[in-house]
Every structure is written in C-alpha cells, then in structure tokens.
Amino acid sequence: MVQPQPDGPMQWDMPGEEIGGTLRVPPELASNEVVTRLLGDNQQLREALQRSNLALRQRCEEMEGWQQRTRGEREFLSCRFQEARALVERLAQENHSLQSLVNGSAPSSTHCCSSSQTEELQARQVRSRPLDGPQAVNVSDEAAQHRSEAQHSSDCSSLAKLTEQLQATQGRYRDLEEKLDYLQKSSAQRDRTEALLKQKDKDCAQLAKDCEALKSQATSLLGELNERQSCLEKSEHERKMLDEKLCSKMKALQVAEREQEQQRKQHHVAMDKLLLQTQSLETALKTERHVVTEEKKKLTQLQHAYTCLFRDYDTKLKSEGGDLCSRLEEAERALALKQDLIDKLKEEVEQQKGSLETVPVLTAQAEIYKADFLAEREAREKLNQKKEELQDQLTQALTEIDRLKQEATSRARIEQMKLRHLEDFPTRTPHIPPPQAFNTVPPAPSFRHQGLAPLGDQGGAAGAEELPDLCCPKCQYQAPDMDTLQIHVMDCIQ
C-alpha cells in the first residue's frame, strides 16, 4: 500500500534551504506557463493520491470488519446448523417412539395436545439446566412421552426457519465474495496509481529548483493580500455603517408609513365630517331660500313704507326752504339796523368835534369808528357774497326739485304701465310715488351754517379775523368789546 504524502500545500522556504516534498524553481523558469501548469498538476495529483489513500484505508478497515463479522456469522451458523441437525435426528427418533406410543394411548393424546405449549416450555427449561438425580430423569421421560407430537410440529417449523436462514446466509456469503473481488481489483488499480505517482515525483524533483523564484512572487502576493484584506475590512466597516443607516431609514420609513396611515384615517374622518357638513349646509340653504322669499315679501312692504317716508321728507324739505327764506329776510333787517347804528355813530362823532379838549380822544375814537366801519363794510361785503351764494344754491335746489318731480312723474307713469300688465295682483294698487330719496341732493352746508347764522355772529367772525385795538387813549383801558369801550371813553372824558 502506498503511504500518503504530507498533508497541506507545498511549503515555501527561504532560498538556499530545502525540505523533503518542497520544489525549487529557477528564476528563469518562474514565469514559464508550462512549469506553473506542471506544478499545479503535481499538486492536484498529490491531493488526489491522498484522497485515494484515505478512501482505501477506510475501505480496508470496512473490509476487515466485514470479514470478521462474516467469520463470526459463519461460525454461528455452522454451530446452529449442527445443533439443528442433531435436533432433527433426535426429533426423528422421538417421533418414531411417539408414533408407537400414540397407537397405544389415543385418549391421552387430546390431553397432551391441550397442554403441549406448557410442556414445551418445561422441556426447554429441563434442557437448559442440568438434571439432578434419578428423580429428574423420570420426570423428563414422562414429560417427553406426553409432548412428543407438539415438539415434532415445533421442530419442523424451527427446521424450516433454520433452512431459510441458511439460504440467506449463503446469499450474503456470495455478496461478500463479490465485494472481496472488487476490493482486490481496486488494490491493483491503487498499485498502478502509486507507480504513476512515483513517476510524477521524479518529474517534480526536477522542477523543485524553480520554486525559489516563486517565493518572491508569493511574498508580493502576500503583501497585496494584506492590502486587499485591509481594503476588505474597510469596506466591511462601511457596509456595516450602511446597514445601520439602512436600518434607521427603514425604521423611519415604517414610522412615516404609520403616520401616513394615521393621516389617511384622519382624512377619511374629515371627509365624513365634511359630507355631514355639506348635508347640513344643503338643509340650511333650503331654509335660507325660504327665508329669502320671506325677506322679499318684507322688502315689498318696506318699499311701500319708504315711499311714505319720502313723501314726508319732501314736505319737510319745502318747509326748510321757507325757513331759509325767512332767515335771510331777518339777516337783511339786522343789516339795516346796523346801518342805522352806524349813522347814529357818525352823528355823535360830529357832535364830539366841538370839544377841543376831547380832540385827541375823539380822533382816536374816530379812528376806532373808522376801523369798525371798515370792518362792518368788509362784513357787509362778505354777507352780500354769502347772500349771492345762498341765492345760487337756492336756485340749484329749486332746479333739482323740479327735475326730481319730472323724474317722479315719469317713473309713476312707468309703474302704472307695469301694473297694468301684472297678472299676479287681481286688483290695481293705489298710486304710490317712487322713492326719490336716491336722486335727491342734500342741502348744502351753506344752508345749514352760513345762511342760518345771525348777523351779529357774522360780524363777530369778521372781527375775529381783524381784531381792532379796543384800548382807551387816555387811561389805556383794554375793553372787551366796542360798546364797553364807548361807555368807558364817555365816562373817562367826563
């Protein structure tokens, strides 16, 4: 048997050293493809021989165990065969003797058949242990006479079983012989393989010198392998980080999906609420339409009431126009009275000229009167201007009233024509003037403020614009108004 070569791949040694089983390749043959291919084939053959040796060892061990088992089985079967042969001979003798006994004792045969099973057990126990004395021999003889038929039938069945076992054993023996032939052939094949392996070893011995050049390549490859290993570790670390990020993203995605599901549920609930709201709004719209119809009816009633109010407003506007005219006449009367007062003051000035002592006082008073006169004249001019403005506004208001009256008459005619063609009302409604408040012009502010102000107030406004020096020329008394100044001057002179 060929012994297996050392396990593992070829050992690479330092240059100059050589160990059994290693191959040295010269540097000039290190890059040769044929050499590398032969080295690979040699290594593969070594591995194949190692595997075949291990398989042959296992098969040999199995064969030895199988041979031992077959020897034991053969010995056991031969012993059993001899025992069976002796038993058959003994049973034949007992059968012959029992047949003679059966002819003489027919009634006892039924009893023997009924108790054959128990007697067989007793007979086996008797055969298994040694007999003690003559008493045991007598008992066994008596029992043998009664169970002869039962033992004969049981012996026949056991003989048939033994013959079957013998045939099966012979078949297994033939199978084992075939396996033995196969193993002998495989051992011959293994011898041929060992011879081929020796030839390959010789070839590999020639290539052992080329292995030294491969050592440098192996070291460089180891360096590259270390670099690749470090890169692999880095990439593995990056992969772990990416896996962690992926896990976190997946968790975030699951959370987002849950939130989206919750939002979807909330949207469904909101949609249901909105549907309910639309239904409620539709009902509210129906009620609102009903309310609108009621409001239209009320609007017609309000329009009728509005026409009545407009009629009252027209009458009130006419009355206010009359009041304005009366107040204008009163303002003219007040202006005439003021002119009379000015004339009287002029006469008093002429009377005061006679007093020589009072000349400077009178001159000052005259200057005061002159300033007052100028102020009165300016106020009169402003009053005339305001009067003209009021007259213009009055004419405009009258023209507007005439225009509104014309529009009211035209609208009344149109309403009468519409009422003739209406079929909803069975009777003709009384004529109601159309609402003219939308087209009326409100009274001007001059009617409210300028025209209604009294004449004295207007004069005071003019005086406020040009404040005269109300001071006594003798004692320098500051008077609040012209009347008090005149009274004070008269008293101061006297």
CSV table of C-alpha atoms in Angstrom, one decimal:
chain,number,residue,atom,x,y,z
A,1,MET,CA,0.0,0.0,0.0
A,2,VAL,CA,1.3,3.5,-0.9
A,3,GLN,CA,1.7,5.7,2.1
A,4,PRO,CA,0.0,9.2,1.9
A,5,GLN,CA,2.2,12.2,1.3
A,6,PRO,CA,2.4,15.0,3.9
A,7,ASP,CA,-0.8,17.0,4.1
A,8,GLY,CA,-1.3,20.6,3.0
A,9,PRO,CA,0.0,22.5,0.1
A,10,MET,CA,3.7,22.9,-0.8
A,11,GLN,CA,5.9,24.6,1.8
A,12,TRP,CA,7.7,27.7,0.6
A,13,ASP,CA,11.1,28.1,2.1
A,14,MET,CA,13.8,30.7,2.1
A,15,PRO,CA,16.4,30.5,-0.7
A,16,GLY,CA,19.2,28.0,-0.1
A,17,GLU,CA,17.0,25.7,2.1
A,18,GLU,CA,15.4,22.5,1.0
A,19,ILE,CA,12.9,20.3,2.8
A,20,GLY,CA,11.5,17.0,1.7
A,21,GLY,CA,8.5,17.5,-0.5
A,22,THR,CA,9.3,21.1,-1.5
A,23,LEU,CA,10.1,22.1,-5.0
A,24,ARG,CA,12.6,24.8,-6.1
A,25,VAL,CA,12.0,26.6,-9.4
A,26,PRO,CA,14.9,28.6,-11.0
A,27,PRO,CA,14.2,32.3,-11.6
A,28,GLU,CA,14.4,31.9,-15.3
A,29,LEU,CA,11.6,29.3,-15.2
A,30,ALA,CA,9.4,31.1,-12.7
A,31,SER,CA,7.3,32.9,-15.4
A,32,ASN,CA,7.0,29.8,-17.6
A,33,GLU,CA,3.4,28.7,-18.1
A,34,VAL,CA,4.4,25.0,-18.6
A,35,VAL,CA,6.2,25.0,-15.3
A,36,THR,CA,3.3,26.5,-13.4
A,37,ARG,CA,0.9,24.2,-15.1
A,38,LEU,CA,3.0,21.1,-14.2
A,39,LEU,CA,3.3,22.3,-10.6
A,40,GLY,CA,-0.4,22.7,-10.4
A,41,ASP,CA,-0.9,19.2,-11.9
A,42,ASN,CA,1.6,17.8,-9.4
A,43,GLN,CA,-0.2,19.4,-6.5
A,44,GLN,CA,-3.6,18.1,-7.8
A,45,LEU,CA,-2.1,14.6,-8.2
A,46,ARG,CA,-0.8,14.7,-4.7
A,47,GLU,CA,-4.1,15.7,-3.3
A,48,ALA,CA,-5.9,13.0,-5.4
A,49,LEU,CA,-3.4,10.3,-4.1
A,50,GLN,CA,-4.0,11.5,-0.5
A,51,ARG,CA,-7.8,11.3,-1.0
A,52,SER,CA,-7.5,7.8,-2.7
A,53,ASN,CA,-5.2,6.5,0.2
A,54,LEU,CA,-7.7,7.7,2.8
A,55,ALA,CA,-10.5,6.1,0.9
A,56,LEU,CA,-8.6,2.8,0.5
A,57,ARG,CA,-7.8,2.8,4.2
A,58,GLN,CA,-11.4,3.3,5.1
A,59,ARG,CA,-12.4,0.6,2.6
A,60,CYS,CA,-9.8,-1.8,4.0
A,61,GLU,CA,-10.9,-1.2,7.6
A,62,GLU,CA,-14.5,-1.8,6.5
A,63,MET,CA,-13.4,-5.0,4.7
A,64,GLU,CA,-11.6,-6.3,7.7
A,65,GLY,CA,-14.6,-5.6,9.9
A,66,TRP,CA,-16.9,-7.2,7.4
A,67,GLN,CA,-14.6,-10.3,7.2
A,68,GLN,CA,-14.6,-10.6,11.0
A,69,ARG,CA,-18.4,-10.3,11.0
A,70,THR,CA,-18.8,-12.9,8.3
A,71,ARG,CA,-16.4,-15.3,10.1
A,72,GLY,CA,-18.5,-14.9,13.3
A,73,GLU,CA,-21.7,-15.3,11.3
A,74,ARG,CA,-20.3,-18.4,9.6
A,75,GLU,CA,-19.2,-19.9,12.9
A,76,PHE,CA,-22.5,-19.1,14.5
A,77,LEU,CA,-24.4,-20.5,11.5
A,78,SER,CA,-22.3,-23.7,11.5
A,79,CYS,CA,-23.0,-24.2,15.2
A,80,ARG,CA,-26.6,-23.6,14.7
A,81,PHE,CA,-26.6,-25.9,11.7
A,82,GLN,CA,-25.0,-28.7,13.7
A,83,GLU,CA,-27.4,-28.1,16.6
A,84,ALA,CA,-30.3,-28.2,14.1
A,85,ARG,CA,-29.0,-31.4,12.6
A,86,ALA,CA,-28.7,-33.0,16.0
A,87,LEU,CA,-32.1,-31.8,16.9
A,88,VAL,CA,-33.6,-33.2,13.7
A,89,GLU,CA,-32.1,-36.6,14.4
A,90,ARG,CA,-33.3,-36.5,17.9
A,91,LEU,CA,-36.7,-35.4,16.9
A,92,ALA,CA,-36.9,-38.2,14.3
A,93,GLN,CA,-36.1,-40.7,16.9
A,94,GLU,CA,-38.6,-39.2,19.3
A,95,ASN,CA,-41.2,-39.1,16.6
A,96,HIS,CA,-40.7,-42.8,15.8
A,97,SER,CA,-41.0,-43.6,19.5
A,98,LEU,CA,-44.0,-41.4,19.9
A,99,GLN,CA,-45.8,-42.9,17.0
A,100,SER,CA,-45.6,-46.2,18.7
A,101,LEU,CA,-47.0,-44.6,21.9
A,102,VAL,CA,-49.8,-42.9,20.0
A,103,ASN,CA,-51.1,-46.1,18.7
A,104,GLY,CA,-51.5,-47.4,22.3
A,105,SER,CA,-52.7,-44.3,24.1
A,106,ALA,CA,-55.3,-42.4,21.9
A,107,PRO,CA,-57.4,-40.9,24.8
A,108,SER,CA,-54.3,-39.3,26.3
A,109,SER,CA,-53.4,-37.6,23.1
A,110,THR,CA,-56.0,-34.9,23.4
A,111,HIS,CA,-54.8,-34.0,26.9
A,112,CYS,CA,-51.3,-33.9,25.5
A,113,CYS,CA,-52.3,-31.6,22.7
A,114,SER,CA,-54.1,-29.2,25.1
A,115,SER,CA,-51.0,-28.9,27.4
A,116,SER,CA,-48.4,-29.1,24.6
A,117,GLN,CA,-47.5,-25.4,25.0
A,118,THR,CA,-46.8,-25.7,28.7
A,119,GLU,CA,-45.0,-28.9,28.4
A,120,GLU,CA,-42.8,-27.5,25.6
A,121,LEU,CA,-41.8,-24.7,27.9
A,122,GLN,CA,-41.0,-27.1,30.7
A,123,ALA,CA,-39.0,-29.3,28.3
A,124,ARG,CA,-36.9,-26.3,27.2
A,125,GLN,CA,-36.2,-25.4,30.8
A,126,VAL,CA,-35.2,-29.0,31.5
A,127,ARG,CA,-32.8,-29.0,28.5
A,128,SER,CA,-31.4,-25.7,29.6
A,129,ARG,CA,-30.4,-26.7,33.1
A,130,PRO,CA,-28.6,-30.0,34.2
A,131,LEU,CA,-30.7,-32.8,35.6
A,132,ASP,CA,-30.5,-33.6,39.3
A,133,GLY,CA,-30.6,-37.2,40.2
A,134,PRO,CA,-32.8,-40.1,39.1
A,135,GLN,CA,-36.0,-38.3,40.0
A,136,ALA,CA,-35.4,-35.6,37.4
A,137,VAL,CA,-34.7,-38.3,34.8
A,138,ASN,CA,-38.0,-39.9,35.5
A,139,VAL,CA,-39.9,-36.6,35.3
A,140,SER,CA,-38.3,-35.8,31.9
A,141,ASP,CA,-39.1,-39.2,30.5
A,142,GLU,CA,-42.7,-38.8,31.5
A,143,ALA,CA,-42.9,-35.3,30.0
A,144,ALA,CA,-41.2,-36.4,26.8
A,145,GLN,CA,-43.8,-39.1,26.2
A,146,HIS,CA,-46.7,-36.6,26.6
A,147,ARG,CA,-45.3,-33.8,24.4
A,148,SER,CA,-43.8,-35.8,21.5
A,149,GLU,CA,-46.4,-34.6,19.0
A,150,ALA,CA,-46.1,-30.9,20.0
A,151,GLN,CA,-42.3,-31.0,19.9
A,152,HIS,CA,-42.4,-32.7,16.5
A,153,SER,CA,-44.5,-29.9,15.0
A,154,SER,CA,-42.4,-27.1,16.6
A,155,ASP,CA,-39.2,-28.8,15.5
A,156,CYS,CA,-40.5,-28.9,11.9
A,157,SER,CA,-41.2,-25.2,12.0
A,158,SER,CA,-37.9,-24.4,13.5
A,159,LEU,CA,-36.1,-26.6,10.9
A,160,ALA,CA,-37.9,-24.6,8.1
A,161,LYS,CA,-36.7,-21.4,9.7
A,162,LEU,CA,-33.2,-22.6,10.0
A,163,THR,CA,-33.1,-23.7,6.4
A,164,GLU,CA,-34.3,-20.2,5.3
A,165,GLN,CA,-31.7,-18.6,7.5
A,166,LEU,CA,-29.1,-20.8,5.9
A,167,GLN,CA,-30.1,-19.8,2.4
A,168,ALA,CA,-30.0,-16.1,3.4
A,169,THR,CA,-26.5,-16.6,4.9
A,170,GLN,CA,-25.3,-18.3,1.7
A,171,GLY,CA,-26.6,-15.4,-0.3
A,172,ARG,CA,-24.8,-12.9,1.9
A,173,TYR,CA,-21.7,-15.0,1.6
A,174,ARG,CA,-21.8,-14.8,-2.2
A,175,ASP,CA,-22.2,-11.0,-1.9
A,176,LEU,CA,-19.2,-10.7,0.3
A,177,GLU,CA,-17.1,-12.8,-2.1
A,178,GLU,CA,-18.1,-10.3,-4.9
A,179,LYS,CA,-17.1,-7.4,-2.7
A,180,LEU,CA,-13.8,-9.1,-1.9
A,181,ASP,CA,-13.1,-9.4,-5.7
A,182,TYR,CA,-13.9,-5.7,-6.2
A,183,LEU,CA,-11.5,-4.7,-3.4
A,184,GLN,CA,-8.7,-6.8,-4.9
A,185,LYS,CA,-9.2,-5.1,-8.3
A,186,SER,CA,-9.2,-1.7,-6.6
A,187,SER,CA,-6.0,-2.6,-4.8
A,188,ALA,CA,-4.4,-3.4,-8.1
A,189,GLN,CA,-5.6,-0.1,-9.5
A,190,ARG,CA,-4.1,1.6,-6.5
A,191,ASP,CA,-0.7,-0.1,-7.1
A,192,ARG,CA,-0.7,1.3,-10.7
A,193,THR,CA,-1.6,4.8,-9.4
A,194,GLU,CA,1.3,4.6,-6.9
A,195,ALA,CA,3.7,3.8,-9.7
A,196,LEU,CA,2.4,6.7,-11.7
A,197,LEU,CA,2.8,8.9,-8.6
A,198,LYS,CA,6.4,7.9,-8.3
A,199,GLN,CA,7.0,8.9,-11.9
A,200,LYS,CA,5.4,12.2,-11.2
A,201,ASP,CA,7.5,12.7,-8.1
A,202,LYS,CA,10.6,12.3,-10.2
A,203,ASP,CA,9.3,14.9,-12.6
A,204,CYS,CA,8.5,17.2,-9.7
A,205,ALA,CA,12.1,16.7,-8.3
A,206,GLN,CA,13.4,18.3,-11.4
A,207,LEU,CA,11.1,21.3,-11.0
A,208,ALA,CA,11.9,21.8,-7.3
A,209,LYS,CA,14.7,24.1,-8.2
A,210,ASP,CA,12.2,26.5,-9.9
A,211,CYS,CA,10.3,27.1,-6.7
A,212,GLU,CA,12.7,29.7,-5.3
A,213,ALA,CA,11.7,32.2,-7.9
A,214,LEU,CA,8.1,31.7,-6.9
A,215,LYS,CA,8.8,32.7,-3.2
A,216,SER,CA,9.4,36.3,-4.1
A,217,GLN,CA,6.1,36.3,-6.0
A,218,ALA,CA,4.4,34.7,-3.1
A,219,THR,CA,5.7,37.4,-0.7
A,220,SER,CA,4.5,40.1,-3.0
A,221,LEU,CA,1.2,38.4,-3.3
A,222,LEU,CA,1.0,38.2,0.4
A,223,GLY,CA,1.6,41.9,0.6
A,224,GLU,CA,-1.1,42.5,-1.9
A,225,LEU,CA,-3.3,40.1,0.0
A,226,ASN,CA,-2.8,42.1,3.2
A,227,GLU,CA,-3.6,45.3,1.4
A,228,ARG,CA,-6.7,43.7,-0.1
A,229,GLN,CA,-7.6,42.4,3.4
A,230,SER,CA,-7.3,45.9,4.8
A,231,CYS,CA,-9.5,47.3,2.0
A,232,LEU,CA,-11.9,44.4,2.6
A,233,GLU,CA,-12.1,45.4,6.3
A,234,LYS,CA,-12.7,49.0,5.4
A,235,SER,CA,-15.4,48.0,3.0
A,236,GLU,CA,-16.9,45.7,5.6
A,237,HIS,CA,-16.9,48.6,8.1
A,238,GLU,CA,-18.6,50.8,5.6
A,239,ARG,CA,-21.1,48.1,4.8
A,240,LYS,CA,-21.9,47.8,8.5
A,241,MET,CA,-22.4,51.6,8.7
A,242,LEU,CA,-24.6,51.5,5.6
A,243,ASP,CA,-26.5,48.6,7.1
A,244,GLU,CA,-27.1,50.6,10.3
A,245,LYS,CA,-28.2,53.6,8.2
A,246,LEU,CA,-30.4,51.3,6.2
A,247,CYS,CA,-32.0,50.0,9.4
A,248,SER,CA,-32.5,53.6,10.7
A,249,LYS,CA,-34.0,54.6,7.3
A,250,MET,CA,-36.3,51.5,7.4
A,251,LYS,CA,-37.4,52.4,10.9
A,252,ALA,CA,-38.1,55.9,9.8
A,253,LEU,CA,-39.9,54.7,6.8
A,254,GLN,CA,-42.1,52.4,9.0
A,255,VAL,CA,-42.8,55.3,11.3
A,256,ALA,CA,-43.6,57.5,8.3
A,257,GLU,CA,-45.9,54.8,6.9
A,258,ARG,CA,-47.7,54.6,10.3
A,259,GLU,CA,-48.1,58.3,10.3
A,260,GLN,CA,-49.3,58.3,6.8
A,261,GLU,CA,-51.8,55.6,7.7
A,262,GLN,CA,-53.0,57.7,10.7
A,263,GLN,CA,-53.2,60.8,8.4
A,264,ARG,CA,-55.2,58.7,5.9
A,265,LYS,CA,-57.6,57.7,8.6
A,266,GLN,CA,-57.9,61.3,9.8
A,267,HIS,CA,-58.6,62.4,6.2
A,268,HIS,CA,-61.3,59.8,5.9
A,269,VAL,CA,-62.8,61.0,9.2
A,270,ALA,CA,-62.5,64.6,7.9
A,271,MET,CA,-64.2,63.6,4.7
A,272,ASP,CA,-67.1,62.1,6.6
A,273,LYS,CA,-67.4,65.2,8.7
A,274,LEU,CA,-67.3,67.4,5.5
A,275,LEU,CA,-70.0,65.2,3.9
A,276,LEU,CA,-72.2,65.7,7.0
A,277,GLN,CA,-71.4,69.4,6.9
A,278,THR,CA,-72.5,69.6,3.2
A,279,GLN,CA,-75.7,67.8,4.0
A,280,SER,CA,-76.3,70.2,6.9
A,281,LEU,CA,-75.4,73.2,4.6
A,282,GLU,CA,-77.8,71.9,2.0
A,283,THR,CA,-80.6,71.8,4.5
A,284,ALA,CA,-79.5,75.3,5.8
A,285,LEU,CA,-79.6,76.5,2.1
A,286,LYS,CA,-83.1,75.3,1.7
A,287,THR,CA,-84.2,77.1,4.9
A,288,GLU,CA,-82.2,80.2,3.7
A,289,ARG,CA,-84.1,80.2,0.4
A,290,HIS,CA,-87.3,80.0,2.3
A,291,VAL,CA,-86.1,82.9,4.4
A,292,VAL,CA,-85.1,84.9,1.3
A,293,THR,CA,-88.6,84.5,-0.1
A,294,GLU,CA,-90.0,85.8,3.2
A,295,GLU,CA,-87.5,88.7,3.0
A,296,LYS,CA,-88.6,89.6,-0.5
A,297,LYS,CA,-92.1,89.9,0.8
A,298,LYS,CA,-90.9,92.1,3.6
A,299,LEU,CA,-88.9,94.1,1.1
A,300,THR,CA,-92.0,95.0,-0.9
A,301,GLN,CA,-93.6,96.1,2.4
A,302,LEU,CA,-90.6,98.2,3.2
A,303,GLN,CA,-90.6,99.8,-0.2
A,304,HIS,CA,-94.2,100.9,0.4
A,305,ALA,CA,-93.2,102.3,3.8
A,306,TYR,CA,-90.2,104.0,2.1
A,307,THR,CA,-92.4,105.9,-0.4
A,308,CYS,CA,-94.5,107.2,2.5
A,309,LEU,CA,-91.3,108.4,4.3
A,310,PHE,CA,-90.1,110.1,1.1
A,311,ARG,CA,-93.3,112.0,0.8
A,312,ASP,CA,-92.9,113.2,4.4
A,313,TYR,CA,-89.3,114.2,3.6
A,314,ASP,CA,-90.4,116.2,0.5
A,315,THR,CA,-92.8,118.2,2.6
A,316,LYS,CA,-90.1,118.8,5.2
A,317,LEU,CA,-87.7,119.9,2.6
A,318,LYS,CA,-90.2,122.5,1.3
A,319,SER,CA,-90.7,123.8,4.9
A,320,GLU,CA,-87.0,124.1,5.4
A,321,GLY,CA,-86.7,126.2,2.2
A,322,GLY,CA,-89.3,128.6,3.5
A,323,ASP,CA,-87.5,128.8,6.8
A,324,LEU,CA,-84.3,129.7,5.0
A,325,CYS,CA,-86.0,132.5,3.1
A,326,SER,CA,-87.4,133.9,6.3
A,327,ARG,CA,-84.0,133.8,8.0
A,328,LEU,CA,-82.5,135.6,5.0
A,329,GLU,CA,-85.0,138.4,5.4
A,330,GLU,CA,-84.2,138.6,9.1
A,331,ALA,CA,-80.5,138.9,8.2
A,332,GLU,CA,-81.3,141.8,5.9
A,333,ARG,CA,-83.3,143.6,8.6
A,334,ALA,CA,-80.4,143.1,11.0
A,335,LEU,CA,-78.1,144.6,8.4
A,336,ALA,CA,-80.3,147.7,8.0
A,337,LEU,CA,-80.4,148.2,11.8
A,338,LYS,CA,-76.6,148.0,11.9
A,339,GLN,CA,-76.5,150.7,9.1
A,340,ASP,CA,-78.8,152.9,11.2
A,341,LEU,CA,-76.5,152.4,14.2
A,342,ILE,CA,-73.5,153.4,12.1
A,343,ASP,CA,-75.4,156.6,11.0
A,344,LYS,CA,-76.1,157.5,14.6
A,345,LEU,CA,-72.5,157.0,15.5
A,346,LYS,CA,-71.5,159.3,12.7
A,347,GLU,CA,-73.8,162.0,14.1
A,348,GLU,CA,-72.2,161.5,17.6
A,349,VAL,CA,-68.8,161.9,16.0
A,350,GLU,CA,-69.8,165.2,14.5
A,351,GLN,CA,-71.2,166.4,17.9
A,352,GLN,CA,-67.9,165.5,19.6
A,353,LYS,CA,-65.9,167.5,17.2
A,354,GLY,CA,-66.9,170.6,19.0
A,355,SER,CA,-65.0,169.7,22.1
A,356,LEU,CA,-61.4,170.9,21.9
A,357,GLU,CA,-60.2,169.1,25.0
A,358,THR,CA,-61.5,165.9,23.6
A,359,VAL,CA,-59.9,166.3,20.2
A,360,PRO,CA,-57.2,163.6,20.6
A,361,VAL,CA,-59.8,161.4,22.2
A,362,LEU,CA,-62.3,162.0,19.5
A,363,THR,CA,-59.6,161.4,16.9
A,364,ALA,CA,-58.7,158.1,18.5
A,365,GLN,CA,-62.4,157.3,18.7
A,366,ALA,CA,-62.8,158.3,15.1
A,367,GLU,CA,-60.0,156.0,14.1
A,368,ILE,CA,-61.7,153.3,16.1
A,369,TYR,CA,-65.0,154.1,14.4
A,370,LYS,CA,-63.3,154.1,11.1
A,371,ALA,CA,-61.7,150.7,11.8
A,372,ASP,CA,-65.1,149.5,12.9
A,373,PHE,CA,-66.7,150.9,9.8
A,374,LEU,CA,-64.2,149.3,7.6
A,375,ALA,CA,-64.8,146.0,9.4
A,376,GLU,CA,-68.5,146.5,9.1
A,377,ARG,CA,-68.1,147.2,5.4
A,378,GLU,CA,-66.0,144.2,4.9
A,379,ALA,CA,-68.5,142.1,6.8
A,380,ARG,CA,-71.3,143.6,4.7
A,381,GLU,CA,-69.4,142.7,1.5
A,382,LYS,CA,-68.9,139.1,2.8
A,383,LEU,CA,-72.6,139.0,3.8
A,384,ASN,CA,-73.6,140.1,0.3
A,385,GLN,CA,-71.3,137.5,-1.2
A,386,LYS,CA,-72.8,134.8,1.1
A,387,LYS,CA,-76.2,136.0,0.1
A,388,GLU,CA,-75.4,135.6,-3.5
A,389,GLU,CA,-74.0,132.1,-2.8
A,390,LEU,CA,-77.2,131.2,-0.9
A,391,GLN,CA,-79.3,132.5,-3.8
A,392,ASP,CA,-77.3,130.4,-6.2
A,393,GLN,CA,-77.7,127.3,-4.0
A,394,LEU,CA,-81.4,128.0,-3.7
A,395,THR,CA,-81.8,128.2,-7.4
A,396,GLN,CA,-79.9,125.0,-7.8
A,397,ALA,CA,-82.1,123.3,-5.2
A,398,LEU,CA,-85.2,124.5,-6.9
A,399,THR,CA,-84.0,123.2,-10.3
A,400,GLU,CA,-83.1,119.9,-8.7
A,401,ILE,CA,-86.5,119.7,-7.1
A,402,ASP,CA,-88.2,120.4,-10.5
A,403,ARG,CA,-86.0,117.7,-12.1
A,404,LEU,CA,-86.8,115.2,-9.4
A,405,LYS,CA,-90.5,116.0,-9.8
A,406,GLN,CA,-90.3,115.3,-13.5
A,407,GLU,CA,-88.5,112.0,-12.9
A,408,ALA,CA,-91.0,111.1,-10.3
A,409,THR,CA,-93.9,111.7,-12.7
A,410,SER,CA,-92.1,109.7,-15.5
A,411,ARG,CA,-91.5,106.8,-13.1
A,412,ALA,CA,-95.0,107.0,-11.9
A,413,ARG,CA,-96.2,106.6,-15.5
A,414,ILE,CA,-93.8,103.6,-16.0
A,415,GLU,CA,-95.0,102.0,-12.8
A,416,GLN,CA,-98.6,102.5,-13.9
A,417,MET,CA,-97.8,100.8,-17.2
A,418,LYS,CA,-96.1,97.9,-15.4
A,419,LEU,CA,-99.1,97.5,-13.1
A,420,ARG,CA,-101.4,97.2,-16.0
A,421,HIS,CA,-99.5,94.1,-17.3
A,422,LEU,CA,-99.1,92.4,-14.0
A,423,GLU,CA,-101.2,89.2,-13.6
A,424,ASP,CA,-100.2,88.3,-10.0
A,425,PHE,CA,-102.3,91.0,-8.4
A,426,PRO,CA,-106.1,90.8,-9.1
A,427,THR,CA,-106.8,94.4,-8.1
A,428,ARG,CA,-104.9,97.6,-9.1
A,429,THR,CA,-102.9,99.0,-6.2
A,430,PRO,CA,-103.1,102.7,-5.4
A,431,HIS,CA,-100.6,105.0,-7.0
A,432,ILE,CA,-97.5,105.4,-4.8
A,433,PRO,CA,-94.8,107.9,-5.7
A,434,PRO,CA,-91.5,106.2,-6.4
A,435,PRO,CA,-88.6,106.6,-4.0
A,436,GLN,CA,-86.9,109.8,-4.9
A,437,ALA,CA,-84.5,109.9,-2.0
A,438,PHE,CA,-81.9,108.1,-4.0
A,439,ASN,CA,-81.8,111.0,-6.5
A,440,THR,CA,-82.3,114.0,-4.1
A,441,VAL,CA,-79.5,116.3,-3.4
A,442,PRO,CA,-78.9,117.0,0.3
A,443,PRO,CA,-79.0,120.7,1.4
A,444,ALA,CA,-75.7,122.5,1.0
A,445,PRO,CA,-73.7,123.3,4.1
A,446,SER,CA,-74.3,127.0,3.5
A,447,PHE,CA,-78.0,126.3,4.2
A,448,ARG,CA,-77.1,124.8,7.5
A,449,HIS,CA,-74.3,127.0,8.8
A,450,GLN,CA,-73.7,130.1,6.7
A,451,GLY,CA,-77.3,131.1,5.9
A,452,LEU,CA,-78.7,130.3,9.3
A,453,ALA,CA,-76.1,132.2,11.3
A,454,PRO,CA,-77.3,135.6,12.7
A,455,LEU,CA,-75.9,138.8,11.5
A,456,GLY,CA,-74.2,139.6,14.8
A,457,ASP,CA,-72.3,136.4,14.7
A,458,GLN,CA,-71.1,137.1,11.2
A,459,GLY,CA,-69.8,140.5,12.4
A,460,GLY,CA,-68.1,138.8,15.3
A,461,ALA,CA,-66.4,136.4,12.9
A,462,ALA,CA,-65.2,139.3,10.8
A,463,GLY,CA,-63.9,141.0,13.9
A,464,ALA,CA,-62.2,137.8,14.9
A,465,GLU,CA,-60.4,137.9,11.6
A,466,GLU,CA,-59.3,141.5,12.1
A,467,LEU,CA,-59.2,142.3,15.8
A,468,PRO,CA,-59.2,146.1,16.4
A,469,ASP,CA,-57.2,147.7,19.2
A,470,LEU,CA,-60.0,148.2,21.9
A,471,CYS,CA,-57.9,150.4,24.2
A,472,CYS,CA,-58.7,153.8,25.8
A,473,PRO,CA,-56.4,156.6,24.5
A,474,LYS,CA,-56.5,158.4,27.9
A,475,CYS,CA,-56.0,155.7,30.6
A,476,GLN,CA,-55.1,152.8,28.3
A,477,TYR,CA,-58.0,150.6,29.5
A,478,GLN,CA,-58.4,147.4,27.4
A,479,ALA,CA,-62.1,146.9,26.7
A,480,PRO,CA,-63.5,143.5,25.8
A,481,ASP,CA,-65.8,144.9,23.0
A,482,MET,CA,-66.7,148.2,21.2
A,483,ASP,CA,-69.8,149.0,23.3
A,484,THR,CA,-67.9,148.8,26.6
A,485,LEU,CA,-65.1,150.9,25.1
A,486,GLN,CA,-67.5,153.6,24.1
A,487,ILE,CA,-69.1,153.7,27.5
A,488,HIS,CA,-65.7,153.9,29.2
A,489,VAL,CA,-64.5,156.7,26.9
A,490,MET,CA,-67.5,158.8,27.7
A,491,ASP,CA,-67.0,158.3,31.5
A,492,CYS,CA,-63.3,158.9,31.2
A,493,ILE,CA,-63.8,162.2,29.4
A,494,GLN,CA,-66.4,163.5,31.8
